[in-house]
Tab-separated table of C-alpha atoms in Angstrom:
chain	number	residue	atom	x	y	z
A	19	MET	CA	105.817	-36.265	-8.754
A	20	GLY	CA	107.610	-36.412	-12.088
A	21	MET	CA	108.717	-39.602	-13.691
A	22	GLY	CA	112.476	-40.283	-14.237
A	23	ARG	CA	113.928	-40.207	-17.752
A	24	LYS	CA	113.509	-43.451	-19.661
A	25	LYS	CA	116.710	-45.261	-20.545
A	26	THR	CA	117.690	-45.272	-24.161
A	27	THR	CA	118.132	-48.499	-26.084
A	28	ALA	CA	121.917	-48.030	-25.972
A	29	GLU	CA	121.882	-47.528	-22.194
A	30	ARG	CA	119.735	-50.642	-21.705
A	31	SER	CA	122.109	-52.652	-23.856
A	32	ASP	CA	125.103	-51.428	-21.851
A	33	GLY	CA	123.361	-52.437	-18.593
A	34	GLU	CA	122.467	-55.872	-19.907
A	35	ARG	CA	126.046	-56.414	-21.088
A	36	ALA	CA	127.358	-55.364	-17.671
A	37	GLY	CA	124.928	-57.772	-15.971
A	38	ARG	CA	126.026	-60.590	-18.238
A	39	ARG	CA	129.676	-59.799	-17.469
A	40	ARG	CA	128.967	-59.909	-13.730
A	41	GLY	CA	127.134	-63.234	-14.125
A	42	LEU	CA	130.001	-64.608	-16.195
A	43	LEU	CA	132.559	-63.495	-13.612
A	44	THR	CA	130.498	-65.112	-10.826
A	45	ALA	CA	130.201	-68.354	-12.780
A	46	MET	CA	133.940	-68.290	-13.480
A	47	ALA	CA	134.656	-67.768	-9.780
A	48	VAL	CA	132.419	-70.721	-8.816
A	49	LEU	CA	134.072	-72.829	-11.501
A	50	ALA	CA	137.503	-71.847	-10.212
A	51	VAL	CA	136.556	-72.946	-6.675
A	52	ALA	CA	135.210	-76.248	-7.998
A	53	VAL	CA	138.339	-76.829	-10.080
A	54	ALA	CA	140.524	-76.023	-7.067
A	55	ALA	CA	138.550	-78.418	-4.878
A	56	GLY	CA	138.809	-81.093	-7.547
A	57	ALA	CA	142.522	-80.510	-7.789
A	58	VAL	CA	142.868	-80.984	-4.033
A	59	LEU	CA	140.936	-84.250	-4.199
A	60	LEU	CA	143.037	-85.507	-7.097
A	61	ALA	CA	146.190	-84.511	-5.230
A	62	VAL	CA	145.015	-86.488	-2.201
A	63	ALA	CA	144.323	-89.506	-4.403
A	64	ALA	CA	147.633	-89.168	-6.250
A	65	ARG	CA	149.589	-89.471	-2.989
A	66	HIS	CA	148.265	-93.016	-2.639
A	67	LEU	CA	148.646	-94.174	-6.259
A	68	ASP	CA	151.461	-96.198	-7.782
A	69	ALA	CA	152.401	-96.306	-11.440
A	70	GLY	CA	149.649	-98.117	-13.329
A	71	ASP	CA	147.010	-97.372	-10.691
A	72	ARG	CA	143.916	-95.434	-11.699
A	73	PRO	CA	141.921	-93.186	-9.350
A	74	VAL	CA	139.041	-94.819	-7.486
A	75	LEU	CA	136.278	-92.448	-6.371
A	76	ALA	CA	132.967	-92.739	-4.535
A	77	GLY	CA	130.675	-89.739	-4.427
A	78	GLY	CA	133.434	-87.679	-6.060
A	79	ILE	CA	135.785	-88.357	-3.130
A	80	PRO	CA	139.000	-90.364	-3.623
A	81	VAL	CA	139.202	-93.887	-2.248
A	82	VAL	CA	142.731	-94.865	-1.232
A	83	ARG	CA	144.382	-98.223	-0.727
A	84	GLU	CA	144.651	-97.739	3.048
A	85	GLU	CA	140.918	-97.145	3.211
A	86	LEU	CA	140.177	-100.320	1.238
A	87	ALA	CA	142.603	-102.288	3.422
A	88	LEU	CA	140.766	-101.039	6.522
A	89	LEU	CA	137.371	-102.040	5.121
A	90	ALA	CA	138.652	-105.398	3.874
A	91	GLY	CA	139.715	-106.143	7.438
A	92	PHE	CA	136.052	-106.342	8.475
A	93	ASP	CA	135.216	-109.020	5.899
A	94	ARG	CA	138.443	-110.840	5.025
A	95	ALA	CA	138.341	-113.377	7.855
A	96	VAL	CA	134.641	-114.121	7.270
A	97	VAL	CA	135.140	-114.706	3.550
A	98	ALA	CA	138.190	-116.899	4.135
A	99	SER	CA	136.615	-118.932	6.954
A	100	GLU	CA	133.474	-119.610	4.923
A	101	MET	CA	135.583	-121.072	2.148
A	102	LEU	CA	137.780	-123.083	4.494
A	103	ALA	CA	134.708	-124.446	6.251
A	104	ALA	CA	133.204	-125.468	2.915
A	105	SER	CA	136.292	-126.941	1.263
A	106	GLY	CA	138.902	-127.482	3.959
A	107	GLU	CA	141.493	-125.917	1.657
A	108	ALA	CA	144.568	-124.469	3.290
A	109	ASP	CA	145.964	-121.044	2.415
A	110	SER	CA	148.121	-120.838	-0.708
A	111	GLU	CA	149.416	-118.363	-3.284
A	112	THR	CA	146.206	-118.718	-5.275
A	113	PHE	CA	143.879	-118.922	-2.281
A	114	TRP	CA	142.164	-115.605	-3.081
A	115	THR	CA	142.227	-115.740	-6.876
A	116	ARG	CA	141.474	-119.392	-7.629
A	117	GLU	CA	137.915	-119.823	-8.907
A	118	ARG	CA	135.566	-122.238	-7.212
A	119	ASP	CA	132.297	-122.772	-9.073
A	120	GLY	CA	133.128	-119.790	-11.279
A	121	ARG	CA	133.789	-117.349	-8.426
A	122	SER	CA	136.911	-116.508	-6.414
A	123	LEU	CA	137.272	-115.357	-2.837
A	124	LEU	CA	138.629	-112.093	-4.211
A	125	ASP	CA	135.352	-111.594	-6.092
A	126	GLU	CA	133.415	-112.011	-2.840
A	127	LEU	CA	135.759	-109.772	-0.851
A	128	GLU	CA	135.675	-107.047	-3.496
A	129	GLU	CA	131.872	-107.107	-3.577
A	130	ARG	CA	131.585	-106.825	0.210
A	131	VAL	CA	134.186	-104.065	0.455
A	132	LYS	CA	132.531	-102.037	-2.290
A	133	ARG	CA	129.120	-102.351	-0.613
A	134	ARG	CA	130.575	-101.336	2.768
A	135	LEU	CA	132.518	-98.445	1.217
A	136	VAL	CA	129.592	-96.971	-0.709
A	137	LEU	CA	127.200	-97.127	2.239
A	138	GLY	CA	129.836	-95.639	4.554
A	139	ARG	CA	130.514	-92.850	2.093
A	140	ALA	CA	126.783	-92.184	1.767
A	141	GLU	CA	126.472	-91.849	5.543
A	142	SER	CA	129.453	-89.499	5.734
A	143	LEU	CA	127.913	-87.323	2.981
A	144	LEU	CA	124.667	-87.139	4.952
A	145	ALA	CA	126.687	-86.048	7.996
A	146	LEU	CA	128.486	-83.467	5.849
A	147	GLU	CA	125.187	-82.088	4.560
A	148	ALA	CA	123.803	-81.912	8.117
A	149	GLY	CA	126.865	-79.978	9.324
A	150	VAL	CA	128.083	-82.744	11.623
A	151	ILE	CA	131.493	-82.926	9.891
A	152	GLU	CA	133.374	-80.485	7.676
A	153	GLN	CA	134.898	-83.008	5.271
A	154	ALA	CA	134.282	-86.555	4.099
A	155	GLY	CA	136.854	-89.098	2.974
A	156	TYR	CA	139.692	-91.131	4.426
A	157	ASP	CA	142.009	-88.201	5.244
A	158	ALA	CA	139.176	-86.480	7.129
A	159	PHE	CA	138.527	-89.759	8.968
A	160	LEU	CA	142.175	-89.903	10.056
A	161	ARG	CA	142.009	-86.313	11.316
A	162	ARG	CA	138.933	-87.159	13.400
A	163	LEU	CA	140.766	-90.196	14.783
A	164	GLU	CA	143.761	-88.068	15.744
A	165	ALA	CA	141.561	-85.403	17.342
A	166	GLU	CA	139.623	-88.011	19.332
A	167	ASN	CA	142.785	-89.657	20.638
A	168	GLU	CA	144.252	-86.266	21.588
A	169	SER	CA	141.032	-85.375	23.412
A	170	ARG	CA	141.132	-88.640	25.378
A	171	LYS	CA	144.792	-88.156	26.176
A	172	ARG	CA	144.128	-84.667	27.579
A	173	ALA	CA	141.137	-85.898	29.574
A	174	GLN	CA	143.205	-88.663	31.143
A	175	ALA	CA	145.998	-86.222	31.989
A	176	ASN	CA	143.453	-83.939	33.691
A	177	GLY	CA	142.117	-86.796	35.798
A	178	GLU	CA	138.779	-86.913	33.982
A	179	VAL	CA	136.789	-90.104	33.451
A	180	VAL	CA	137.406	-91.548	29.966
A	181	TYR	CA	134.766	-93.974	28.764
A	182	GLY	CA	135.963	-96.693	26.410
A	183	PRO	CA	139.568	-97.051	25.236
A	184	LEU	CA	142.184	-94.437	26.046
A	185	SER	CA	143.315	-94.582	22.436
A	186	PHE	CA	141.572	-95.875	19.304
A	187	ASP	CA	143.170	-97.765	16.463
A	188	GLU	CA	141.735	-97.202	12.975
A	189	ARG	CA	139.519	-100.268	12.926
A	190	THR	CA	137.935	-99.669	16.335
A	191	PHE	CA	137.472	-95.980	15.602
A	192	TYR	CA	135.783	-96.703	12.260
A	193	SER	CA	132.787	-98.298	13.999
A	194	TYR	CA	132.779	-95.682	16.776
A	195	ASP	CA	132.952	-92.832	14.255
A	196	ALA	CA	130.167	-94.305	12.095
A	197	ALA	CA	127.860	-94.563	15.123
A	198	ARG	CA	128.722	-91.007	16.160
A	199	LEU	CA	128.065	-89.601	12.671
A	200	ARG	CA	124.768	-91.446	12.543
A	201	SER	CA	123.537	-90.142	15.908
A	202	GLY	CA	124.841	-86.646	15.112
A	203	THR	CA	123.054	-86.564	11.759
A	204	ILE	CA	119.776	-87.761	13.263
A	205	ALA	CA	120.089	-85.170	16.057
A	206	ALA	CA	120.730	-82.435	13.471
A	207	TRP	CA	117.657	-83.488	11.506
A	208	ALA	CA	115.544	-83.423	14.654
A	209	GLU	CA	116.850	-79.968	15.586
A	210	GLN	CA	116.294	-78.595	12.093
A	211	GLY	CA	112.864	-80.210	11.837
A	212	ASP	CA	114.035	-82.102	8.769
A	213	ALA	CA	112.546	-85.603	8.591
A	214	GLU	CA	110.836	-85.090	11.966
A	215	PRO	CA	107.781	-87.401	12.019
A	216	GLY	CA	104.407	-85.714	12.377
A	217	GLU	CA	101.690	-86.525	14.884
A	218	GLU	CA	99.604	-88.477	12.390
A	219	GLU	CA	102.575	-90.614	11.352
A	220	LEU	CA	103.499	-91.275	14.984
A	221	ARG	CA	99.987	-92.409	15.852
A	222	ARG	CA	99.813	-94.633	12.778
A	223	GLU	CA	103.124	-96.231	13.763
A	224	TYR	CA	101.821	-96.719	17.315
A	225	GLU	CA	98.713	-98.538	16.065
A	226	GLU	CA	100.804	-100.799	13.834
A	227	ARG	CA	103.238	-101.666	16.645
A	228	LYS	CA	100.927	-101.711	19.644
A	229	ALA	CA	101.955	-105.258	20.507
A	230	ASP	CA	105.546	-104.065	21.003
A	231	PHE	CA	104.556	-101.583	23.694
A	232	VAL	CA	103.404	-103.832	26.507
A	233	GLN	CA	104.808	-103.648	30.017
A	234	THR	CA	105.149	-107.146	31.419
A	235	GLY	CA	103.375	-107.553	34.719
A	236	GLU	CA	105.637	-108.204	37.711
A	237	VAL	CA	105.868	-111.789	38.917
A	238	ARG	CA	106.926	-112.754	42.456
A	239	LEU	CA	108.429	-116.218	42.828
A	240	GLN	CA	109.601	-118.461	45.607
A	241	TRP	CA	112.731	-120.156	44.343
A	242	ALA	CA	114.144	-123.265	46.009
A	243	SER	CA	117.486	-124.697	44.870
A	244	PHE	CA	119.058	-128.046	45.668
A	245	ALA	CA	122.729	-127.915	44.710
A	246	TYR	CA	125.070	-130.833	44.087
A	247	GLU	CA	128.780	-131.286	43.504
A	248	GLN	CA	129.683	-131.257	39.840
A	249	GLY	CA	130.925	-134.660	38.670
A	250	ASP	CA	129.598	-136.450	41.755
A	251	GLU	CA	126.675	-138.614	40.637
A	252	THR	CA	125.724	-139.598	44.189
A	253	SER	CA	125.495	-135.961	45.214
A	254	ARG	CA	123.396	-135.227	42.122
A	255	GLN	CA	120.964	-138.054	42.872
A	256	GLU	CA	120.562	-136.868	46.457
A	257	ALA	CA	119.808	-133.337	45.306
A	258	GLU	CA	117.211	-134.577	42.828
A	259	ARG	CA	115.588	-136.743	45.507
A	260	ALA	CA	115.398	-133.780	47.906
A	261	ALA	CA	113.803	-131.612	45.208
A	262	ARG	CA	111.162	-134.251	44.512
A	263	GLN	CA	110.362	-134.597	48.214
A	264	ALA	CA	109.921	-130.825	48.499
A	265	LEU	CA	107.638	-130.767	45.433
A	266	ALA	CA	105.459	-133.552	46.887
A	267	ALA	CA	105.173	-131.641	50.160
A	268	VAL	CA	104.146	-128.409	48.367
A	269	GLN	CA	101.568	-130.285	46.305
A	270	GLY	CA	100.244	-131.583	49.623
A	271	GLY	CA	99.734	-128.027	50.904
A	272	ALA	CA	103.068	-127.219	52.587
A	273	GLU	CA	104.872	-123.902	52.136
A	274	LEU	CA	107.819	-124.181	49.739
A	275	ASN	CA	110.340	-122.528	52.051
A	276	GLU	CA	109.494	-124.938	54.880
A	277	ALA	CA	109.441	-128.013	52.624
A	278	ALA	CA	112.778	-127.114	51.060
A	279	ALA	CA	114.436	-126.375	54.401
A	280	GLU	CA	113.479	-129.822	55.750
A	281	VAL	CA	115.486	-131.553	52.980
A	282	GLY	CA	118.429	-129.162	52.871
A	283	GLY	CA	117.312	-126.812	50.085
A	284	LYS	CA	117.817	-123.050	50.015
A	285	THR	CA	114.895	-120.746	49.253
A	286	SER	CA	114.800	-117.135	48.149
A	287	GLU	CA	112.326	-114.796	46.463
A	288	ALA	CA	112.701	-113.420	42.942
A	289	LEU	CA	110.866	-110.432	41.453
A	290	LEU	CA	110.557	-110.685	37.685
A	291	THR	CA	110.132	-107.418	35.814
A	292	SER	CA	110.721	-106.682	32.126
A	293	ALA	CA	114.371	-105.924	32.890
A	294	SER	CA	115.143	-108.543	35.548
A	295	LYS	CA	113.480	-111.311	33.552
A	296	ARG	CA	116.008	-110.820	30.763
A	297	SER	CA	118.875	-111.014	33.250
A	298	TYR	CA	117.522	-114.179	34.865
A	299	ALA	CA	116.923	-115.732	31.441
A	300	LEU	CA	120.606	-115.393	30.557
A	301	GLU	CA	121.585	-117.593	33.512
A	302	TYR	CA	118.481	-119.703	34.030
A	303	PRO	CA	116.608	-120.066	30.716
A	304	LEU	CA	114.914	-123.345	31.718
A	305	ALA	CA	113.770	-121.938	35.059
A	306	MET	CA	112.328	-118.863	33.315
A	307	GLU	CA	110.550	-121.104	30.841
A	308	ALA	CA	109.009	-123.029	33.736
A	309	ALA	CA	107.955	-119.789	35.464
A	310	ALA	CA	106.336	-118.286	32.363
A	311	GLU	CA	102.978	-120.048	32.713
A	312	LEU	CA	102.733	-120.389	36.502
A	313	ARG	CA	99.633	-118.984	38.121
A	314	PRO	CA	99.606	-117.676	41.723
A	315	GLY	CA	99.942	-120.519	44.238
A	316	GLU	CA	101.149	-123.035	41.648
A	317	PRO	CA	104.495	-124.840	41.886
A	318	GLY	CA	106.314	-125.581	38.637
A	319	ALA	CA	108.110	-128.652	37.353
A	320	ILE	CA	111.619	-129.356	38.658
A	321	VAL	CA	114.354	-128.095	36.323
A	322	GLU	CA	118.077	-128.834	36.413
A	323	GLU	CA	120.435	-125.946	35.670
A	324	ARG	CA	123.863	-124.705	36.690
A	325	GLY	CA	124.667	-127.507	39.131
A	326	ALA	CA	121.355	-127.574	40.955
A	327	PHE	CA	117.735	-128.696	40.804
A	328	HIS	CA	115.282	-125.783	40.989
A	329	LEU	CA	111.686	-125.688	42.147
A	330	LEU	CA	109.642	-122.520	41.614
A	331	ARG	CA	106.308	-121.413	43.041
A	332	CYS	CA	104.396	-118.341	41.887
A	333	LEU	CA	103.382	-115.999	44.726
A	334	SER	CA	101.722	-113.288	42.615
A	335	ARG	CA	101.442	-112.182	39.003
A	336	ALA	CA	100.368	-108.719	37.859
A	337	GLU	CA	98.576	-108.295	34.549
A	338	ASP	CA	100.484	-106.992	31.550
A	339	ARG	CA	99.811	-103.319	30.764
A	340	ALA	CA	99.551	-101.803	27.302
A	341	LEU	CA	101.613	-98.607	27.312
A	342	PRO	CA	99.616	-95.567	26.127
A	343	PHE	CA	100.750	-93.490	23.153
A	344	GLU	CA	102.059	-90.577	25.234
A	345	GLU	CA	104.418	-92.844	27.188
A	346	VAL	CA	106.089	-94.188	24.043
A	347	ARG	CA	105.873	-91.101	21.836
A	348	GLU	CA	109.571	-90.245	22.103
A	349	GLU	CA	110.586	-93.854	21.485
A	350	LEU	CA	108.376	-93.924	18.387
A	351	ALA	CA	109.862	-90.669	17.083
A	352	ALA	CA	113.396	-91.977	17.595
A	353	SER	CA	112.654	-95.259	15.827
A	354	LEU	CA	111.058	-93.445	12.874
A	355	LEU	CA	114.057	-91.132	12.570
A	356	ASP	CA	116.303	-94.193	12.607
A	357	LYS	CA	114.199	-95.748	9.875
A	358	ARG	CA	114.325	-92.534	7.846
A	359	TYR	CA	118.090	-92.384	8.246
A	360	GLU	CA	118.445	-95.943	6.938
A	361	GLU	CA	116.252	-95.113	3.941
A	362	ARG	CA	118.164	-91.931	3.102
A	363	ALA	CA	121.534	-93.644	3.443
A	364	GLN	CA	120.407	-96.438	1.114
A	365	GLU	CA	119.022	-93.909	-1.379
A	366	GLU	CA	122.262	-91.924	-1.281
A	367	ALA	CA	124.280	-95.095	-1.822
A	368	ALA	CA	122.052	-96.230	-4.709
A	369	ARG	CA	122.470	-93.004	-6.675
A	370	MET	CA	126.135	-92.449	-5.848
A	371	GLU	CA	128.543	-92.185	-8.763
A	372	VAL	CA	131.424	-94.602	-8.286
A	373	GLU	CA	134.578	-94.789	-10.396
A	374	TRP	CA	135.766	-98.302	-9.682
A	375	ASP	CA	138.921	-99.388	-11.488
A	376	GLU	CA	138.757	-103.126	-10.881
A	377	ARG	CA	142.398	-103.799	-11.709
A	378	THR	CA	143.601	-101.237	-9.162
A	379	VAL	CA	141.090	-102.295	-6.501
A	380	ARG	CA	141.876	-105.993	-6.799
A	381	ARG	CA	145.614	-105.361	-6.572
A	382	TRP	CA	145.120	-103.288	-3.420
A	383	LEU	CA	142.915	-105.965	-1.881
A	384	LEU	CA	145.399	-108.717	-2.694
A	385	GLU	CA	148.235	-106.695	-1.146
A	386	SER	CA	146.222	-106.166	2.041
A	387	SER	CA	145.356	-109.895	2.221
A	388	ARG	CA	148.911	-111.183	2.169
């Protein structure tokens, strides 16, 4: 087979020039798209600026006064209450700007808002990169809010179950949206295999946290209660006396239910599992504390809670069980992905470029605080 004719030097030069022209045209097209996108962002920012204001940007995306006002709403009351608690000063025209020990409340509010803004922007950029949202920034946030409220409105009209509020306001939706972007980003990473923890990492995490993966053994209790009328000291004394009589009888070998019934007490059984123990502890923390160390057959000390004296006796106690790796593998993977998300969000926030015109920001914050 014959070889094709070699290109002359002039032909090679023409081809190289044509390639360079194509590359230049491509670069110009990319630059034009970037300039257009930048122009859109600046136009968005300009709609929210007054004369004398300068653009404020985080991650190349405009920050607007309404966005700062929304974020300030999460911290304003905390900052103000901390100062009022410390000094007892009432609100005044200079409440936010007056310096106390070289620092004003406005300084503290600005610092908190900036930290909240940058981290929130970092998380929205991670969601953008993962394909969870199509745009980041305040205007995109408002569009998601409108779409969510429309979706809930339609669902209600169609007789569907709507969980949570029927309509969000901006502040409530901000937290809801942040949680949704977070879970969506983590789910996208898991689906794409990005940041998915490997087997070796999972097992290492399991060994380090073994103490966290223990199933509490079930405990069966007899529970006798001796109620009294609130505010009636005589009734209270009678209830305490009855409880002590029942305890003496149990210590003498009697069954708790029989001993309690003889002096007017009411007895029931309680099964304590990992879940039910938490529920009981919310209402009867002292009783749960008394039950914690009881061995089978033992009665506990008398405790007074919620308008009654309580006497507990342990019927049986199962041993705690260490959960094997396979049973907690998914939980470990989820916790590691959460940890990875936190790390990436913090890294994104740390390297984010922020154009922060302090004069503009402080004026916006003062306006939103009046």
